[in-house]
mmCIF file of C-alpha atoms in Angstrom:
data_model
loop_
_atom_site.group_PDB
_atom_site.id
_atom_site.type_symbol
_atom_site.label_atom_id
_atom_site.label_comp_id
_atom_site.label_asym_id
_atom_site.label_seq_id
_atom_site.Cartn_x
_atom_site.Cartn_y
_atom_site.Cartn_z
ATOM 1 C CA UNK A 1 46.913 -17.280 88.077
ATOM 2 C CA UNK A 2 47.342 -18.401 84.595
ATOM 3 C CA UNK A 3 44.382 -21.002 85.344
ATOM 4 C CA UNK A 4 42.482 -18.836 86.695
ATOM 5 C CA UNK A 5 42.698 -15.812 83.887
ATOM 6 C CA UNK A 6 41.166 -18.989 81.525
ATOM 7 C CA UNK A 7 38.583 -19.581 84.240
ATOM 8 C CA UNK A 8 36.618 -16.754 84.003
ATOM 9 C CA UNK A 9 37.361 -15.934 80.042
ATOM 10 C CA UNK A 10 36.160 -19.503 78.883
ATOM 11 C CA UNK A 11 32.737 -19.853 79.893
ATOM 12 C CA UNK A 12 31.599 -16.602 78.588
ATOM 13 C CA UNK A 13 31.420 -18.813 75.181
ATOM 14 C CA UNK A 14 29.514 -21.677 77.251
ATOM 15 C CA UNK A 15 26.130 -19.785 76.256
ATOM 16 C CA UNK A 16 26.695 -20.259 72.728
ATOM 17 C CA UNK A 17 27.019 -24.409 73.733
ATOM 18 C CA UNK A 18 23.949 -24.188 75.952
ATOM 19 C CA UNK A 19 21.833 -22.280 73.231
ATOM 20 C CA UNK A 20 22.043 -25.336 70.772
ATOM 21 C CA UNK A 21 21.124 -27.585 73.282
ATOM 22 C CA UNK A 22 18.130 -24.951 74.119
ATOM 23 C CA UNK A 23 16.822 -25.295 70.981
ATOM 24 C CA UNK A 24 17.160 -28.227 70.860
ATOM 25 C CA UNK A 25 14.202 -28.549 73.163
ATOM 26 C CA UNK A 26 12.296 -27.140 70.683
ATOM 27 C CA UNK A 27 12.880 -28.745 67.757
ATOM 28 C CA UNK A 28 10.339 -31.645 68.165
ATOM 29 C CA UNK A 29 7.582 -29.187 68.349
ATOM 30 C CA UNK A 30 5.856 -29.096 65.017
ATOM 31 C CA UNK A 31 4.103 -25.258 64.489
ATOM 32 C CA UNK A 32 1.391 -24.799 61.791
ATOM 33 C CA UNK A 33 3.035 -25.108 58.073
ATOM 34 C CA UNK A 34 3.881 -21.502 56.579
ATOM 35 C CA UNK A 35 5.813 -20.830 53.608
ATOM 36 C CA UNK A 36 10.025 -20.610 53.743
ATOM 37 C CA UNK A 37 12.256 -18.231 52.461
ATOM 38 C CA UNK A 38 14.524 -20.354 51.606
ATOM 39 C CA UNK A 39 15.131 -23.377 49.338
ATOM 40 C CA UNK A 40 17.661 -25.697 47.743
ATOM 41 C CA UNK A 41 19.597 -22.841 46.255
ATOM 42 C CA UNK A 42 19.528 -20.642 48.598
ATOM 43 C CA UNK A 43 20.833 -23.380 51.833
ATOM 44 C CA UNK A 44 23.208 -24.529 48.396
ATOM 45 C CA UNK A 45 24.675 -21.170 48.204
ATOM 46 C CA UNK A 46 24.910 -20.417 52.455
ATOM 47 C CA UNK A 47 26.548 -24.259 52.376
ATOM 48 C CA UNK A 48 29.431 -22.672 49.989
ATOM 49 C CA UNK A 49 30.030 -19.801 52.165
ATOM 50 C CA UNK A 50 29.991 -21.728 55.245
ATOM 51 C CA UNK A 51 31.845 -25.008 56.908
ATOM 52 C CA UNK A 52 28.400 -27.114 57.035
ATOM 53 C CA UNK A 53 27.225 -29.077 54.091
ATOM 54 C CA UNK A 54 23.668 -28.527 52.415
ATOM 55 C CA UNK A 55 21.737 -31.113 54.333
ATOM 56 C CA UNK A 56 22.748 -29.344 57.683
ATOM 57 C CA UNK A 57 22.007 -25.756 56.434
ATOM 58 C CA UNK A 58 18.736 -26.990 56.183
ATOM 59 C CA UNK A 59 18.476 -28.852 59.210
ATOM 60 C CA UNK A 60 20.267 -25.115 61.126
ATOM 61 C CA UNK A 61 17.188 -23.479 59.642
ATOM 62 C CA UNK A 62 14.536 -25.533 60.844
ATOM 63 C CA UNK A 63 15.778 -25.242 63.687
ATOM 64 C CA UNK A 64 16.213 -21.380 63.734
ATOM 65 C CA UNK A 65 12.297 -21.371 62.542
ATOM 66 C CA UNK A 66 11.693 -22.845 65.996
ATOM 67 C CA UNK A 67 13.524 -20.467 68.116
ATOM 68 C CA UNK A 68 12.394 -17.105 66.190
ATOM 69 C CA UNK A 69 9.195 -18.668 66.631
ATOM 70 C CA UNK A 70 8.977 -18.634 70.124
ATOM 71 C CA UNK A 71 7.383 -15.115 71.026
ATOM 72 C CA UNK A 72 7.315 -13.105 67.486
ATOM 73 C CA UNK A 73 6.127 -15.656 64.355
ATOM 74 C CA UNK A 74 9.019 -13.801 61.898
ATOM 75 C CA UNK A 75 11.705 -15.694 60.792
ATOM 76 C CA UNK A 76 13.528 -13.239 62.772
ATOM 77 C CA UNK A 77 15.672 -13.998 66.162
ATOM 78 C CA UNK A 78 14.504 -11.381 68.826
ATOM 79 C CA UNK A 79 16.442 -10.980 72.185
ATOM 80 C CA UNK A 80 13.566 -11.603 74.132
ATOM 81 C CA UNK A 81 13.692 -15.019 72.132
ATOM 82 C CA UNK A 82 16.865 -15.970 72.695
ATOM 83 C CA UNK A 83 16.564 -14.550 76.265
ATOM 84 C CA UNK A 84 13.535 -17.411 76.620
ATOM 85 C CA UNK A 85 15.513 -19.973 74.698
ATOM 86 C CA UNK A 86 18.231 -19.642 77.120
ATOM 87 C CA UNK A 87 16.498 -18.887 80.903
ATOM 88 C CA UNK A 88 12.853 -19.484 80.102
ATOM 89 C CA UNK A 89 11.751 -16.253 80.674
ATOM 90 C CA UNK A 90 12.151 -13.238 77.711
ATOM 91 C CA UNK A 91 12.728 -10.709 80.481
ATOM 92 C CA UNK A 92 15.657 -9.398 82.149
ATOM 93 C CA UNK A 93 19.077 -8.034 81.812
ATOM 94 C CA UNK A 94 22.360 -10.431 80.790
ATOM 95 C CA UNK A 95 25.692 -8.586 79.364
ATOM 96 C CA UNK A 96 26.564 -11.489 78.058
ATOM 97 C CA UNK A 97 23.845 -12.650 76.305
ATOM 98 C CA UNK A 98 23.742 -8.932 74.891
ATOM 99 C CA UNK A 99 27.135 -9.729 73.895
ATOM 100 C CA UNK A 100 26.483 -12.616 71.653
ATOM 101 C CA UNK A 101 23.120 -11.128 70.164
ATOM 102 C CA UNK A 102 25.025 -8.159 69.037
ATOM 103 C CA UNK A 103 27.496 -10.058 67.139
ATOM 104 C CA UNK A 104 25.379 -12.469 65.815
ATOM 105 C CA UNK A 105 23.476 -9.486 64.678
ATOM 106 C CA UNK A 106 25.317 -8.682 61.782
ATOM 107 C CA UNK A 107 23.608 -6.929 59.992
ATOM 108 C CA UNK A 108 23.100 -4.747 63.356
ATOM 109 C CA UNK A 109 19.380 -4.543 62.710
ATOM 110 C CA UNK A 110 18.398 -5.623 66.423
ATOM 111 C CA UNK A 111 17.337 -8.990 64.642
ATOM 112 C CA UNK A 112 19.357 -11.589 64.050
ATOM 113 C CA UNK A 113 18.386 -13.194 60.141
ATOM 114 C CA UNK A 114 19.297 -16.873 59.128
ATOM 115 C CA UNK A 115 22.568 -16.039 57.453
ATOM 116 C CA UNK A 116 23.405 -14.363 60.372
ATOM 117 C CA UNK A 117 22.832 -17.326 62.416
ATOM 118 C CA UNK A 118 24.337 -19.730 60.453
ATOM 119 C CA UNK A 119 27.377 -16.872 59.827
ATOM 120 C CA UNK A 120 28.057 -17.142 63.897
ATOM 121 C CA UNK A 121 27.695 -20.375 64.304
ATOM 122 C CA UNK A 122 30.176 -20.989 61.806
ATOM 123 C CA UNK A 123 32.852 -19.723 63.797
ATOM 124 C CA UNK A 124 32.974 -22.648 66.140
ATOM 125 C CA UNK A 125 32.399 -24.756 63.585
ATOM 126 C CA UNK A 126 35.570 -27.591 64.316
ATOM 127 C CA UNK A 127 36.955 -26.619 60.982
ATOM 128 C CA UNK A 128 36.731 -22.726 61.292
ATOM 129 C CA UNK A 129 40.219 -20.716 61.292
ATOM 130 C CA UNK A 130 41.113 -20.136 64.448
ATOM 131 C CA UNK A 131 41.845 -16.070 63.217
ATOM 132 C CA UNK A 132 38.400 -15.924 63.195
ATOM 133 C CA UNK A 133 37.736 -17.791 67.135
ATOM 134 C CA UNK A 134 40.154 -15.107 68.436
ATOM 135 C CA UNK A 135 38.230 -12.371 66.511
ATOM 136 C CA UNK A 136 35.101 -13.608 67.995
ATOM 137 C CA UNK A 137 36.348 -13.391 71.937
ATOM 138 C CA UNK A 138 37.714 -10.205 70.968
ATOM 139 C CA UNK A 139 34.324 -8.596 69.653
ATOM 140 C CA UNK A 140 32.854 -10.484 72.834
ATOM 141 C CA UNK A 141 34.981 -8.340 75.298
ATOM 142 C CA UNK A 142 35.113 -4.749 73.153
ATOM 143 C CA UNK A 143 31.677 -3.547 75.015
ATOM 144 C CA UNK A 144 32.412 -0.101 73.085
ATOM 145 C CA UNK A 145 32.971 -1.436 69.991
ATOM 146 C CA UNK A 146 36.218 1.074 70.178
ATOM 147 C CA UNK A 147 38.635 -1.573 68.286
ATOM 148 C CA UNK A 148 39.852 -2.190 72.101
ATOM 149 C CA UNK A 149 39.567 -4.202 75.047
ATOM 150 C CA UNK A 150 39.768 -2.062 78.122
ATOM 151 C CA UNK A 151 40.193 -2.874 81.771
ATOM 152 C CA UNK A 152 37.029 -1.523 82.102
ATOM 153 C CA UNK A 153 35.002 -3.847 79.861
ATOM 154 C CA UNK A 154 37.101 -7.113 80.844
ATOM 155 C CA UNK A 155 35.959 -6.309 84.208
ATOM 156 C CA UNK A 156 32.229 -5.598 83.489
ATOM 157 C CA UNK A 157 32.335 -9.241 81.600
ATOM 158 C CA UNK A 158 33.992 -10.962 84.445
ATOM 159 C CA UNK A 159 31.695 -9.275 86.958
ATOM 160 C CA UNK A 160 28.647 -10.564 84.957
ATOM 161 C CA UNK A 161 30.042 -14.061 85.050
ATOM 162 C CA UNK A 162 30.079 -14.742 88.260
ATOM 163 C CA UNK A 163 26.279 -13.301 88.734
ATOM 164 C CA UNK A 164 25.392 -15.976 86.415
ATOM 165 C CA UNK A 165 27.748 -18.873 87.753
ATOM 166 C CA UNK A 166 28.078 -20.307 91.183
ATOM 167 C CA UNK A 167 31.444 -19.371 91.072
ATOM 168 C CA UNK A 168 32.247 -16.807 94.064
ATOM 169 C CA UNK A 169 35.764 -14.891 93.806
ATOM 170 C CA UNK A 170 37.025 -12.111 95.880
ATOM 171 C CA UNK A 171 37.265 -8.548 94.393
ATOM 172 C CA UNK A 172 40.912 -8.517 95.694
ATOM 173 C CA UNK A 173 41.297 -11.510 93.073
ATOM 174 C CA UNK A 174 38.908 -10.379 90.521
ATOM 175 C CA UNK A 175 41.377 -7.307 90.333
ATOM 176 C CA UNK A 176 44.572 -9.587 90.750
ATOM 177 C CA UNK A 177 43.284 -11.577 87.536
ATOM 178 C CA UNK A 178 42.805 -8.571 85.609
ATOM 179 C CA UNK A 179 46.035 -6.771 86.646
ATOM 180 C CA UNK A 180 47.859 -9.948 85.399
ATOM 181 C CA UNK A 181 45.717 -10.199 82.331
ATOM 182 C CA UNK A 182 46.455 -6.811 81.146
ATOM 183 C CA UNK A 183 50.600 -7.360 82.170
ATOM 184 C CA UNK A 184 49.956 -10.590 79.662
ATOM 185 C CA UNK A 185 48.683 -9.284 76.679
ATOM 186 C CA UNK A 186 48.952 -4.674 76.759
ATOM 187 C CA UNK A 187 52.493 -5.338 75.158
ATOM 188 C CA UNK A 188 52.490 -1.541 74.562
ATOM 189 C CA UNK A 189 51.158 -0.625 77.859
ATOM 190 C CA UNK A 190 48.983 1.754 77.115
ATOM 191 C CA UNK A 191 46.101 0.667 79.182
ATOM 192 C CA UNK A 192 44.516 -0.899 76.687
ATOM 193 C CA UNK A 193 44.247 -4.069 74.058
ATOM 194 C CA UNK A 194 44.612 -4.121 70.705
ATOM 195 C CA UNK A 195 43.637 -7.149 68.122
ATOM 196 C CA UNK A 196 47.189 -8.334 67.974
ATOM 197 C CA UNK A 197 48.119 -7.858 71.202
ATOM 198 C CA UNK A 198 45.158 -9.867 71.799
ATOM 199 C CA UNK A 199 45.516 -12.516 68.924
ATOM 200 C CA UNK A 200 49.346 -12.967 70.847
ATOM 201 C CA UNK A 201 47.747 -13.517 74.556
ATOM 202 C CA UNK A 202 45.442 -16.178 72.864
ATOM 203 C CA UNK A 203 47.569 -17.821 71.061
ATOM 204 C CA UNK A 204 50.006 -18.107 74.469
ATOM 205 C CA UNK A 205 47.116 -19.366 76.421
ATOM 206 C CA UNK A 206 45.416 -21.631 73.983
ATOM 207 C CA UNK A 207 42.994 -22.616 76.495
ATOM 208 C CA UNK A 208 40.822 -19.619 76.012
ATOM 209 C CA UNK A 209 40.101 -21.044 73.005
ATOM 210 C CA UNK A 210 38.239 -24.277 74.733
ATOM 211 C CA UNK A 211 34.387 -23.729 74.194
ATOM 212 C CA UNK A 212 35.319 -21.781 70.678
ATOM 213 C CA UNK A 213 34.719 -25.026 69.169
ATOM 214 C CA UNK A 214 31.453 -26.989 69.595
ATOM 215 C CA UNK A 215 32.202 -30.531 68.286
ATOM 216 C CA UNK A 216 28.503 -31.507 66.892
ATOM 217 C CA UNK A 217 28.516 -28.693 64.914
ATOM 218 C CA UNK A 218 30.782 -30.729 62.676
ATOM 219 C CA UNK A 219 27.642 -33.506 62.080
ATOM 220 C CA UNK A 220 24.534 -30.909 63.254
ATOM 221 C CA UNK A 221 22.184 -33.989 62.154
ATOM 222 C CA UNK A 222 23.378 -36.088 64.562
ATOM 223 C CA UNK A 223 22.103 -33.330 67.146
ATOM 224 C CA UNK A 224 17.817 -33.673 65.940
ATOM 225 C CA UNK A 225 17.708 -37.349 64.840
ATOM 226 C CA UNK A 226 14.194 -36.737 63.735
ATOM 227 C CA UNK A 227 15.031 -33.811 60.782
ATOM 228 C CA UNK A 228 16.467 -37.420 58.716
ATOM 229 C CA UNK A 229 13.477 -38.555 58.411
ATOM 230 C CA UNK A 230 11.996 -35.088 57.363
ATOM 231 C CA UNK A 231 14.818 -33.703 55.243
ATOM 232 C CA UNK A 232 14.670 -33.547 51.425
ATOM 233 C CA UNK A 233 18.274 -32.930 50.679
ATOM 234 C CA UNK A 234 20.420 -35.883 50.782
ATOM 235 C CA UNK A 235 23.556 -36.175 52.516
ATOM 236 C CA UNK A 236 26.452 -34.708 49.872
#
């Protein structure tokens, strides 16, 4: 059961892998020139407040230029965008994908902004605290932004899941995995869980934490071999 409870948590976090490989796609594409917002002191300063070095700031935003590109020319990340990024179509409904957008909305302006980008990304960064991985998958799963995970929302993510996978389980087990879940991790049984309760499930099934790291981000260069030959910042 134990497998299983990891099963259907972990690859809520597999969208975040699959985006970077999404825009990927796009980064070869080479849109008229405009002027940037940002320069060497700015992707200097981000660099310090971040796990990536300068020269990968820089390559993160030319590669957020292409994906806030896409529909709405803005320097801005739309949901529609990242909707196309991810299924090739802006339209349609995804809890999930709602999910992630809201968080990596920080600034909860129904944009998401560079810093904001580079901000989420950061957390599954190889080198990122783990505190902050676990405070991630916790924001993922409090739909009500309440301070709480509730049986409700745990099931509402699982059920959205397995629309989007090929994976097919039984509403007997779907309820099975969230009874035990809930047994695991409401230490104070009150129907409900709290960040440390949470933080203490995670940390007792470590495997939740699987797709919280995304090793390229460690070397994001490697990822667009043709930004080093474009870049002006040298590696520091």
């Amino acid at each position: 059961m134990g497998e299983r409870i990891c099963t259907v948590f972990i690859p809520c976090i597999a969208a975040i892998d699959f985006l970077i490989f999404a825009m990927a796609n796009y980064f070869e594409y080479r849109p008229r020139p405009k002027k940037c917002r940002y320069g060497f002191t700015d992707f200097t300063r981000i660099s310090n407040e971040s796990r990536f070095p300068v020269n990968e700031v820089e390559a993160l935003y030319e590669l957020f230029k292409k994906l806030s590109g896409l529909i709405i020319d803005d320097e801005s990340i739309h949901n529609e965008e990242l909707q196309l990024a991810l299924f090739q179509t802006p339209y349609g409904e995804n809890l999930i994908l709602d999910r992630v957008f809201e968080i990596f909305d920080q600034k909860k302006n129904g944009i998401i902004e560079f810093e904001d980008f580079v901000r989420a990304l950061n957390v599954f960064h190889p080198y990122a605290l783990i505190e902050d991985k676990i405070d991630f998958l916790f924001r993922l799963y409090d739909l009500r932004q309440t301070g709480f995970i509730e049986r409700e929302e745990v099931k509402q993510m699982v059920v959205a899941f397995l629309m989007d996978s090929d994976m097919k389980l039984s509403d007997d087990l779907v309820e099975a995995i969230i009874d035990k879940t809930f047994a695991d991790a409401d230490a104070d049984k009150d129907g409900r869980i709290n960040k440390e309760e949470w933080k203490a499930f995670v940390l007792c099934n470590p495997s939740l934490l699987k797709n919280m790291t995304i090793p390229y981000l460690k070397d994001v260069t490697t990822l667009f071999p043709s930004f080093l030959h474009n870049t002006e910042v040298e590696d520091l």
